[in-house]
XYZ file of C-alpha atoms in Angstrom:
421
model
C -10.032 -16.668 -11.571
C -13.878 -15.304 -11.257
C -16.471 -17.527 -12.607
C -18.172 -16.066 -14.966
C -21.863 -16.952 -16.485
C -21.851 -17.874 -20.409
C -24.677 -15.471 -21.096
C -22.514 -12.319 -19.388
C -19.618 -12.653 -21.511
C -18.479 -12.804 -25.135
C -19.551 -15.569 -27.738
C -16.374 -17.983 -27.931
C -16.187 -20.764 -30.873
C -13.549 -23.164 -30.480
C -12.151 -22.529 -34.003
C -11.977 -18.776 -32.494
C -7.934 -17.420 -32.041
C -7.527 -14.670 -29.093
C -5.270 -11.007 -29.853
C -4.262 -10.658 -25.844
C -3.042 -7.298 -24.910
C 0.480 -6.502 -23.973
C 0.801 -8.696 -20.653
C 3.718 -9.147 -18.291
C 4.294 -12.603 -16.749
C 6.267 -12.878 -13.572
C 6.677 -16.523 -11.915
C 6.048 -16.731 -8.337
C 7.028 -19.773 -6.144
C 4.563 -22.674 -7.763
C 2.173 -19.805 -9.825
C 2.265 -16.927 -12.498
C 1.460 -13.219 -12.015
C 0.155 -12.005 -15.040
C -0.866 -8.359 -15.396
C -1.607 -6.135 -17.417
C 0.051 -2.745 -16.974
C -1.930 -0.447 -18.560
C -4.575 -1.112 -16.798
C -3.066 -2.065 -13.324
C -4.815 -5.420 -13.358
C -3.150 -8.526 -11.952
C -3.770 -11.983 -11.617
C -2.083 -15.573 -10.016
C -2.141 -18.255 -12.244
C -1.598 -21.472 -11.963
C 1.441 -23.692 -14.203
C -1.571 -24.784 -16.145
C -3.643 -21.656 -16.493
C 0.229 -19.493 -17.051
C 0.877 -22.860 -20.177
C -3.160 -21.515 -21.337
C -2.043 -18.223 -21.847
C 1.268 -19.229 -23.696
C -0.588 -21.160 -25.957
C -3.625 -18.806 -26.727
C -0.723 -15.659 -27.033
C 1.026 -17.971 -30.072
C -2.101 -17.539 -32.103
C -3.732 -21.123 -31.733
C -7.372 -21.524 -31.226
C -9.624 -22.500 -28.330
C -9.662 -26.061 -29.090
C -6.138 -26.218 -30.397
C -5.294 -25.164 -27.071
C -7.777 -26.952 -24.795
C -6.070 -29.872 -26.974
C -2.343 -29.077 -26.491
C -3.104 -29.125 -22.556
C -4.864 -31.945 -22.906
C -2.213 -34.085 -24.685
C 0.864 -32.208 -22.118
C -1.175 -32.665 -18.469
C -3.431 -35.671 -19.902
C -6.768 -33.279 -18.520
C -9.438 -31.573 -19.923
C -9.546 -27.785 -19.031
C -12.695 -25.500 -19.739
C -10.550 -22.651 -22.262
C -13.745 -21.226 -23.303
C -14.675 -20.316 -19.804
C -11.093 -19.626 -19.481
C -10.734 -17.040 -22.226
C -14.005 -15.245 -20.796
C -12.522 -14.584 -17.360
C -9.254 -13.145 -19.175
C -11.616 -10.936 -21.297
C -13.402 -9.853 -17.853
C -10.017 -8.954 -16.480
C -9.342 -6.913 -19.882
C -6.602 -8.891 -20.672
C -8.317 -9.505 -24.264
C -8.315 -7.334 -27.282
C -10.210 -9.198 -29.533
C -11.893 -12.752 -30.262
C -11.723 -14.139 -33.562
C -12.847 -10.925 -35.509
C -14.824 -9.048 -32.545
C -12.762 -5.913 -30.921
C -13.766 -6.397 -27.079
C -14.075 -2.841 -25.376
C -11.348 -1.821 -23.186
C -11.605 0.221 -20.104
C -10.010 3.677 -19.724
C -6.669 3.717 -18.034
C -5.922 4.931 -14.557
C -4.385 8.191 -14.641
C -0.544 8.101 -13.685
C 0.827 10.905 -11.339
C 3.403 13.086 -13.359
C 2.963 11.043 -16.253
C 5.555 13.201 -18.273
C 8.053 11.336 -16.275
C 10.304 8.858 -18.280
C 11.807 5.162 -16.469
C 14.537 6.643 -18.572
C 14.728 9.900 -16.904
C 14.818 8.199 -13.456
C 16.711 5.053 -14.509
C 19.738 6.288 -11.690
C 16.310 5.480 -8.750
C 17.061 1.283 -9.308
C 21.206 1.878 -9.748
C 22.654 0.050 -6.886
C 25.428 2.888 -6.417
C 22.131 4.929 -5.103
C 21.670 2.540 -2.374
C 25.550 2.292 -1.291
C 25.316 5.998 -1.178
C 22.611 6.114 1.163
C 24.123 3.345 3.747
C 27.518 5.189 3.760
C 25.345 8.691 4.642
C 23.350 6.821 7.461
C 26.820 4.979 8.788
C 28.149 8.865 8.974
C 25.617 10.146 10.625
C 25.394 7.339 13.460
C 28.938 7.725 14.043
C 28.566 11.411 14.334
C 25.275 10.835 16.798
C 27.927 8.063 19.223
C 30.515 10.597 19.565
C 27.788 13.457 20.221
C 24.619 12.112 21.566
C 23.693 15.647 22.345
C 22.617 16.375 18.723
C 19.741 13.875 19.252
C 16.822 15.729 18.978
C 13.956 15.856 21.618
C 9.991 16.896 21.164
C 11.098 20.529 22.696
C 13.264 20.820 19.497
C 10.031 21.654 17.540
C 9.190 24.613 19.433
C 12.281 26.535 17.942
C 10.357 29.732 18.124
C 8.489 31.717 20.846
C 5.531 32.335 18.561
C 3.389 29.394 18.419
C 1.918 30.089 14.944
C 5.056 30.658 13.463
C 5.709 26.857 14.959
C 2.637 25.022 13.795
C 2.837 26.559 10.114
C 6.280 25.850 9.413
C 5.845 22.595 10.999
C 2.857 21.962 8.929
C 5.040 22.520 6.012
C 8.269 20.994 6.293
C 6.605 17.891 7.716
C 3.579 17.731 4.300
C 7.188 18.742 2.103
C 8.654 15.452 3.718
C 5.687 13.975 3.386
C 5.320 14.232 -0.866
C 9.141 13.813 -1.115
C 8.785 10.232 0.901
C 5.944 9.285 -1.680
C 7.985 10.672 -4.260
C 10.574 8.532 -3.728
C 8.296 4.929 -4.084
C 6.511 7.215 -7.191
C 10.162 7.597 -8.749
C 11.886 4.344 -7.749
C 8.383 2.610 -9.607
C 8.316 4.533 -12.808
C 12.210 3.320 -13.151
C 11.193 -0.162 -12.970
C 8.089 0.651 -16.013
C 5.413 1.347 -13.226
C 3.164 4.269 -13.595
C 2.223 5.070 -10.386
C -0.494 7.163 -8.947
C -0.290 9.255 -5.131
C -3.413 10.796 -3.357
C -4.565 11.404 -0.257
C -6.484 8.268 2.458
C -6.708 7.214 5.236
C -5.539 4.190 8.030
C -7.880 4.119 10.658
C -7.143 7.551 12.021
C -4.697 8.548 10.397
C -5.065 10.924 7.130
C -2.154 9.674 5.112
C -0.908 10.146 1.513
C -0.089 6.965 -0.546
C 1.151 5.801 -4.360
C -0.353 3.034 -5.834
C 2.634 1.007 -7.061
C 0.557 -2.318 -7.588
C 2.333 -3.158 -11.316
C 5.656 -3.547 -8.887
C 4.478 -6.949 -8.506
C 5.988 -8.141 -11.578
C 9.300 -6.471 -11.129
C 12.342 -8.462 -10.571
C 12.742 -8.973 -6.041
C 15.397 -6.106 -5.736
C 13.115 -3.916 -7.651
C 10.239 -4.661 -5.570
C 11.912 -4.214 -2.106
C 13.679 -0.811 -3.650
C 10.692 0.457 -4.636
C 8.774 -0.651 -1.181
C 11.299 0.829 1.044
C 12.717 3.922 -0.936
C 10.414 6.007 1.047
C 11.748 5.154 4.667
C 15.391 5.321 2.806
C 14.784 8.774 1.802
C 13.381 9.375 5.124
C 17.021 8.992 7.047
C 19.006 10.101 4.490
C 17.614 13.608 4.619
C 17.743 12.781 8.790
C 21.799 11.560 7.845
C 22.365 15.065 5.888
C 20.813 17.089 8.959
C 22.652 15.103 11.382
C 26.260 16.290 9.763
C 25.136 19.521 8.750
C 23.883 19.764 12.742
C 27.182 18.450 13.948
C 29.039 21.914 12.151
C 26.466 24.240 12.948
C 26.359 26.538 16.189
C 24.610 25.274 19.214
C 22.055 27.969 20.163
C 21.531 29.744 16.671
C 18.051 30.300 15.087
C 19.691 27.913 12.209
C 20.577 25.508 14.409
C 16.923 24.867 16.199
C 15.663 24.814 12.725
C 18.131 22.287 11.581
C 16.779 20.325 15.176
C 12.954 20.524 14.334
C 13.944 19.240 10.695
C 15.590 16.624 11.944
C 12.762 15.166 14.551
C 10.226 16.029 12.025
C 12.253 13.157 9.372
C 12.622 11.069 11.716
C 8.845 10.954 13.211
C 7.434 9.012 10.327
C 9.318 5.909 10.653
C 8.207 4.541 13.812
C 4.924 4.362 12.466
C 6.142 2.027 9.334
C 6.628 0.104 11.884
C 2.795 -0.470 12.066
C 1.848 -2.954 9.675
C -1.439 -3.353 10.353
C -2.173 -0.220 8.706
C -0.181 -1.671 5.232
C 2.548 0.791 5.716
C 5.817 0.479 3.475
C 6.828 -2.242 5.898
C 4.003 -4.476 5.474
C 4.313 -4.727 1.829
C 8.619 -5.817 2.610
C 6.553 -8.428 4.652
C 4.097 -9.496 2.281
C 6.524 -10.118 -0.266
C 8.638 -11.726 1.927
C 5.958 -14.279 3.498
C 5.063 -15.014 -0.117
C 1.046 -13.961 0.490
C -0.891 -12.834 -2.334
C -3.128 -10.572 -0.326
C -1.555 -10.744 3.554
C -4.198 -7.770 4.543
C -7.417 -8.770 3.235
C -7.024 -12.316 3.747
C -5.903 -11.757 7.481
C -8.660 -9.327 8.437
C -10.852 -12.433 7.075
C -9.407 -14.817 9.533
C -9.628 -12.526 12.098
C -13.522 -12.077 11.640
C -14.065 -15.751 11.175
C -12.165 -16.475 14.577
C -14.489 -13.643 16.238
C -17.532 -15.691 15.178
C -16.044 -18.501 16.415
C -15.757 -17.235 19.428
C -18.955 -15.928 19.516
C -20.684 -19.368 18.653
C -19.032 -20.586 22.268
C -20.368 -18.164 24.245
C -23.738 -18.881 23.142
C -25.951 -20.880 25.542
C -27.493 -24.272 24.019
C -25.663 -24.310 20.960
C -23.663 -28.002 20.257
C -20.093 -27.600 20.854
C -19.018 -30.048 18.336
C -21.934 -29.040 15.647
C -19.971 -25.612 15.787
C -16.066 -26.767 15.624
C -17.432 -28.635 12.162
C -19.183 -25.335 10.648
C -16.307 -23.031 11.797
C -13.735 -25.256 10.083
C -15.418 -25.339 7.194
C -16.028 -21.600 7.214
C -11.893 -20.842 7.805
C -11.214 -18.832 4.771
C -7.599 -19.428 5.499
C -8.056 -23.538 5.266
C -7.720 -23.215 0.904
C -4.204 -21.107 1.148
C -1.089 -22.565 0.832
C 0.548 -23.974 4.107
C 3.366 -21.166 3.993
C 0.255 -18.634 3.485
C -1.458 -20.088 5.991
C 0.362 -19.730 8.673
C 1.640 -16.119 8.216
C -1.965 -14.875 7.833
C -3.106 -16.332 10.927
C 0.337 -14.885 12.962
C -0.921 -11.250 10.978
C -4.568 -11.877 12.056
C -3.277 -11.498 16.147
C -1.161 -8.308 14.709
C -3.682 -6.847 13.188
C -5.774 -6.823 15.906
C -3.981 -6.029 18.425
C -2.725 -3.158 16.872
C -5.941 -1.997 15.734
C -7.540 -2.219 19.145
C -4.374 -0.303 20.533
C -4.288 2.441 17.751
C -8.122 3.247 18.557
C -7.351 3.178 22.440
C -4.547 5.108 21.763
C -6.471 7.962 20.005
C -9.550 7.574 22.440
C -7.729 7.673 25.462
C -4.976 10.306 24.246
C -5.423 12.251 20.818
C -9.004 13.363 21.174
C -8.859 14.294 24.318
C -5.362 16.646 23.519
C -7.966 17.915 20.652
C -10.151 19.010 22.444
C -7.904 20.635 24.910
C -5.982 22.692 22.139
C -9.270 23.849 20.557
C -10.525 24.693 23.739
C -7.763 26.653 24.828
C -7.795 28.082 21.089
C -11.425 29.495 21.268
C -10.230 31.511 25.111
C -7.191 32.771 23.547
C -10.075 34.751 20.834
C -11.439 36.201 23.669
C -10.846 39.665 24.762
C -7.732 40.780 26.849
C -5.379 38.528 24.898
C -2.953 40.313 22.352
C -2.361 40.034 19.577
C 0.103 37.467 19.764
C -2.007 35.296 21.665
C -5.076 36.012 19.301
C -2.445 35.023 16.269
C -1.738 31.362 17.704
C -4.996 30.339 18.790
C -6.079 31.368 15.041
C -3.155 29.239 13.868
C -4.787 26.295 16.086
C -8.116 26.448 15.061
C -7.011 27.087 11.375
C -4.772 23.731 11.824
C -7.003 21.846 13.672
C -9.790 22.282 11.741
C -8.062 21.958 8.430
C -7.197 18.441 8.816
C -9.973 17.432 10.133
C -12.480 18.154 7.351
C -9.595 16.824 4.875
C -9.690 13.809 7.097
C -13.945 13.531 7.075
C -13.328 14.438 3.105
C -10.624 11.488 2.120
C -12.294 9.362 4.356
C -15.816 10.132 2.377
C -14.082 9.843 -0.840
C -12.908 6.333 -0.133
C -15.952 4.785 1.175
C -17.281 5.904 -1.628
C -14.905 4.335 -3.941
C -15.682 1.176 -2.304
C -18.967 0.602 -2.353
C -19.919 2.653 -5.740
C -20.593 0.844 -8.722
C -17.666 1.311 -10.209
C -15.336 0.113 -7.533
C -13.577 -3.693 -8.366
């Protein structure tokens, strides 16, 4: 909980009874998340501060409560202070008599879209379904390796324009279906649910904001967290068989090729969990971490100025190993926390330093080589052909790049405005 100063928050009397808003309560190894849905706020609790809220929800007062604890744990807990950090979260509707004012909601995306209208998303028939289409198509792929698809698939047709815009498409269609599918698979378990566009680290990326998952039953959670990738090889599974029936050779069948490679492209970079893709939210729930990415990028910069403090000339070795343990910001987690931060700190930088070297040493430079070639092929003595794809390029190119500079604006902006949490 955030401390938070007497004269910054409500007036509380102890005879004063709380109205808390509609909050869900989901127990969590030895805490309580509590959140509120409407507003997509969330909170970990301890056994005593999760008892507080029981008590204050029943209709007793501040001191009737402060007293009930007292009498149960035999200690004396601060519910004043207590009930002021749950009205900063907006957990609180009123005190005593005094409406508190409650922030707007976060729009949902497609809020006209019922958990009863996509109740089938959490049915475990769905999933069954899905394994039996991926078994299908792997047996298929054994017995005919052939249909495999290769990077030459995409270039199904001579004219490179035609290429990049239909690639452009089918792969942003897969794209909003994949975050469709955690949008969906949410909304059936009572989560609203927002998608826009951002970005990880170079990447321009579109994401949903399923945060209220958090208090949904396990299965839920890791339904909702992987129903992207799911939907992802399924549509690979159906291309796969419909591939295995089609002609070898036919415009349909290239088609059905690029299609294929272009589902199937997105999931080796889920496999990047540094950049708190679907599969590093399986892992955070899994490890048990409240915050696995924030909390490791914090152990990662405390170890760099540990380092640091080494390499510097005159400065007392064991002055230093007693300020940099005190500094760990990992030393207050749990032990299970503990230890999976620190083994995400090395991931995260490792694959951040390789991601940046990757795009330094390989994807600016093929940039610049494409728009290069794209500005000779305006030139004169080209046809029209030629002219056509270079426009395509530069049209591309330059497309997603100022969306890129845009998002990336956007959510710096969002950050460090007054208005961000």
């Amino acid at each position: 909980m955030t401390d938070v100063a007497a004269e910054d928050g409500p007036r509380i009397e102890p005879s004063a009874r709380v109205l808390l808003h509609d909050l869900a309560v989901r127990r969590d190894r030895d805490e309580w998340i509590v959140g509120r849905m409407a507003t997509r706020t969330f909170v970990a609790l301890p056994a005593a501060g999760a008892r507080a809220l029981e008590l204050l929800g029943e209709g007793r007062s501040v001191a009737r409560t402060a007293e009930t604890l007292r009498a149960e744990t035999g200690e004396e807990f601060e519910i004043t202070d207590f009930v002021r950090d749950l009205a900063a979260l907006g957990f609180v509707a009123r005190i005593a008599d005094r409406p508190l004012p409650d922030a707007e909601p976060p729009r949902a995306s497609l809020p006209w879209l019922r958990p009863r209208h996509v109740r089938f998303a959490l049915h475990p028939a769905l999933a069954v379904l899905a394994g039996v289409l991926l078994a299908a198509a792997v047996a298929v792929l054994v017995r005919r390796p052939d249909l495999l698809p290769g990077y030459r698939d995409l270039l199904w047709s001579p004219h490179g324009s035609l290429v990049l815009f239909s690639g452009a498409a089918a792969g942003w269609a897969l794209l909003l279906a994949h975050e469709l599918a955690h949008l969906v698979t949410a909304r059936a378990a009572g989560v609203p649910g927002r998608m826009r566009l951002g970005t990880r680290l170079q990447f321009l990326v579109m994401q949903t904001d399923i945060s209220g998952i958090e208090l949904a039953p396990r299965r839920h959670r890791m339904t909702a967290y992987l129903a992207g990738i799911a939907l992802n090889l399924s549509v690979a599974s159906a291309l796969v068989l419909i591939l295995a029936v089609t002609d070898t050779g036919t415009t349909a069948h290239r088609l059905l090729a690029a299609a294929l490679l272009l589902a199937l492209m997105p999931l080796p970079f889920q496999c990047m969990v540094f950049t708190r893709t679907d599969l590093y939210f399986v892992l955070q729930d899994v490890t048990g971490c409240r915050n696995l990415y924030g909390d490791g990028l914090a152990y990662a910069r405390y170890v760099s100025r540990r380092v640091t403090r080494r390499l510097r000339p005159g400065r007392s070795t064991e002055a230093g190993d007693r300020s940099a343990e005190a500094g760990d910001p990992s030393v207050p987690l749990p032990p299970h926390e503990r230890r999976a931060v620190r083994l995400y700190s090395v991931v995260l930088v490792a694959g951040t330093a390789a991601c940046l070297a990757f795009m330094a040493a390989v994807t600016l430079p093929v940039d610049v080589a494409l728009l290069v070639r794209a500005v000779r092929g305006l030139g004169p003595g080209h046809s029209l052909a030629d002219t056509a794809d270079s426009a395509a390029v530069l049209v591309t190119l330059g497309g997603i790049n100022v969306l890129w500079l845009v998002t990336k604006w956007r959510d710096r902006r969002s950050r460090s405005g007054p208005s961000s949490p």
